[in-house]
Amino acid sequence: MEKQFFSIGEVARMLGENNSTIRFWSDSFPRFVRPTRTAKGNRVFRKDDIEALRLIRYLLKTERLTIEGATKRMDEDRKGAEKKQKIVESLTSIREMLKEVAQNL
């Protein structure tokens, strides 16, 4: 059975960010990231929230957009940005694998 909910700490580790950044992004992009709350009030994220956070991270860190610009881009062209983000992630992964192969030679 696959895990359905992830804590803010787990999400932060997946994205390589700290908890406060994830918290800030979830507050800044309420239309795209909708974590639910536990009985204690802790945020828990679903997979679609994590994908939205990955896209937000890409737009803010790689594309260097402002929060307003990222919100506008996500509204306008969510599919195109997702594709671009996945391509960049794939190429980064390939680069890391090639570096590892070169080291082992």
Short mmCIF file of C-alpha atoms in Angstrom, two decimals:
data_model
loop_
_atom_site.label_atom_id
_atom_site.label_comp_id
_atom_site.label_asym_id
_atom_site.label_seq_id
_atom_site.Cartn_x
_atom_site.Cartn_y
_atom_site.Cartn_z
CA MET A 1 0.00 0.00 0.00
CA GLU A 2 1.33 3.38 -1.03
CA LYS A 3 1.66 6.27 1.41
CA GLN A 4 -0.96 8.97 0.85
CA PHE A 5 0.00 11.73 3.28
CA PHE A 6 3.42 13.23 3.95
CA SER A 7 4.55 15.48 6.81
CA ILE A 8 6.11 18.86 6.13
CA GLY A 9 9.50 17.45 7.13
CA GLU A 10 9.22 14.62 4.61
CA VAL A 11 8.20 17.05 1.87
CA ALA A 12 11.06 19.38 2.76
CA ARG A 13 13.57 16.52 2.48
CA MET A 14 12.09 15.41 -0.88
CA LEU A 15 12.50 18.90 -2.30
CA GLY A 16 15.79 19.75 -0.62
CA GLU A 17 14.29 22.75 1.17
CA ASN A 18 13.68 23.56 4.81
CA ASN A 19 10.34 23.33 6.62
CA SER A 20 9.81 27.07 6.80
CA THR A 21 10.19 27.41 3.02
CA ILE A 22 7.56 24.71 2.41
CA ARG A 23 5.27 26.38 4.95
CA PHE A 24 5.76 29.77 3.25
CA TRP A 25 5.09 28.34 -0.21
CA SER A 26 1.94 26.54 0.94
CA ASP A 27 0.67 29.83 2.40
CA SER A 28 1.68 31.83 -0.69
CA PHE A 29 0.10 29.46 -3.24
CA PRO A 30 -3.22 28.42 -1.62
CA ARG A 31 -4.91 27.65 -4.96
CA PHE A 32 -2.26 25.10 -5.87
CA VAL A 33 -1.10 23.66 -2.53
CA ARG A 34 -3.84 22.60 -0.14
CA PRO A 35 -2.39 20.65 2.77
CA THR A 36 -4.84 19.18 5.23
CA ARG A 37 -4.38 19.47 8.97
CA THR A 38 -4.06 16.72 11.54
CA ALA A 39 -5.89 16.86 14.86
CA LYS A 40 -2.79 18.56 16.30
CA GLY A 41 -2.87 21.17 13.52
CA ASN A 42 0.15 19.84 11.61
CA ARG A 43 0.11 20.12 7.83
CA VAL A 44 0.06 16.94 5.81
CA PHE A 45 0.54 16.96 2.05
CA ARG A 46 -0.81 14.71 -0.70
CA LYS A 47 1.09 13.75 -3.84
CA ASP A 48 -0.63 16.45 -5.92
CA ASP A 49 0.48 19.04 -3.34
CA ILE A 50 4.05 17.77 -3.63
CA GLU A 51 3.94 18.00 -7.42
CA ALA A 52 2.65 21.57 -7.15
CA LEU A 53 5.48 22.38 -4.71
CA ARG A 54 8.01 20.88 -7.14
CA LEU A 55 6.65 23.14 -9.86
CA ILE A 56 6.73 26.14 -7.52
CA ARG A 57 10.33 25.34 -6.59
CA TYR A 58 11.25 25.13 -10.27
CA LEU A 59 9.58 28.43 -11.12
CA LEU A 60 11.09 30.29 -8.16
CA LYS A 61 14.58 28.79 -8.09
CA THR A 62 15.33 27.86 -11.71
CA GLU A 63 13.20 30.34 -13.66
CA ARG A 64 13.85 32.98 -10.96
CA LEU A 65 10.29 34.28 -10.98
CA THR A 66 8.71 36.23 -8.16
CA ILE A 67 5.81 34.71 -6.24
CA GLU A 68 3.41 36.83 -8.27
CA GLY A 69 5.11 35.80 -11.51
CA ALA A 70 5.05 32.13 -10.55
CA THR A 71 1.35 32.34 -9.66
CA LYS A 72 0.60 33.96 -13.01
CA ARG A 73 2.68 31.38 -14.89
CA MET A 74 0.97 28.52 -13.07
CA ASP A 75 -2.42 29.99 -13.96
CA GLU A 76 -1.48 30.53 -17.60
CA ASP A 77 0.58 27.54 -18.53
CA ARG A 78 0.73 24.86 -15.88
CA LYS A 79 1.28 22.02 -18.37
CA GLY A 80 4.15 23.70 -20.20
CA ALA A 81 5.96 24.58 -17.00
CA GLU A 82 5.51 21.04 -15.68
CA LYS A 83 7.00 19.59 -18.85
CA LYS A 84 9.96 21.94 -18.71
CA GLN A 85 10.54 21.17 -15.04
CA LYS A 86 10.50 17.41 -15.69
CA ILE A 87 12.94 17.81 -18.58
CA VAL A 88 15.34 19.80 -16.39
CA GLU A 89 15.06 17.17 -13.62
CA SER A 90 15.72 14.37 -16.13
CA LEU A 91 18.74 16.12 -17.58
CA THR A 92 20.10 16.83 -14.10
CA SER A 93 19.68 13.17 -13.20
CA ILE A 94 21.43 12.08 -16.40
CA ARG A 95 24.31 14.49 -15.69
CA GLU A 96 24.74 13.03 -12.19
CA MET A 97 24.74 9.48 -13.58
CA LEU A 98 27.36 10.43 -16.20
CA LYS A 99 29.54 12.01 -13.52
CA GLU A 100 29.32 8.81 -11.49
CA VAL A 101 30.24 6.70 -14.54
CA ALA A 102 33.19 8.96 -15.30
CA GLN A 103 34.45 8.62 -11.73
CA ASN A 104 34.24 4.84 -11.91
CA LEU A 105 36.34 4.66 -15.08
#
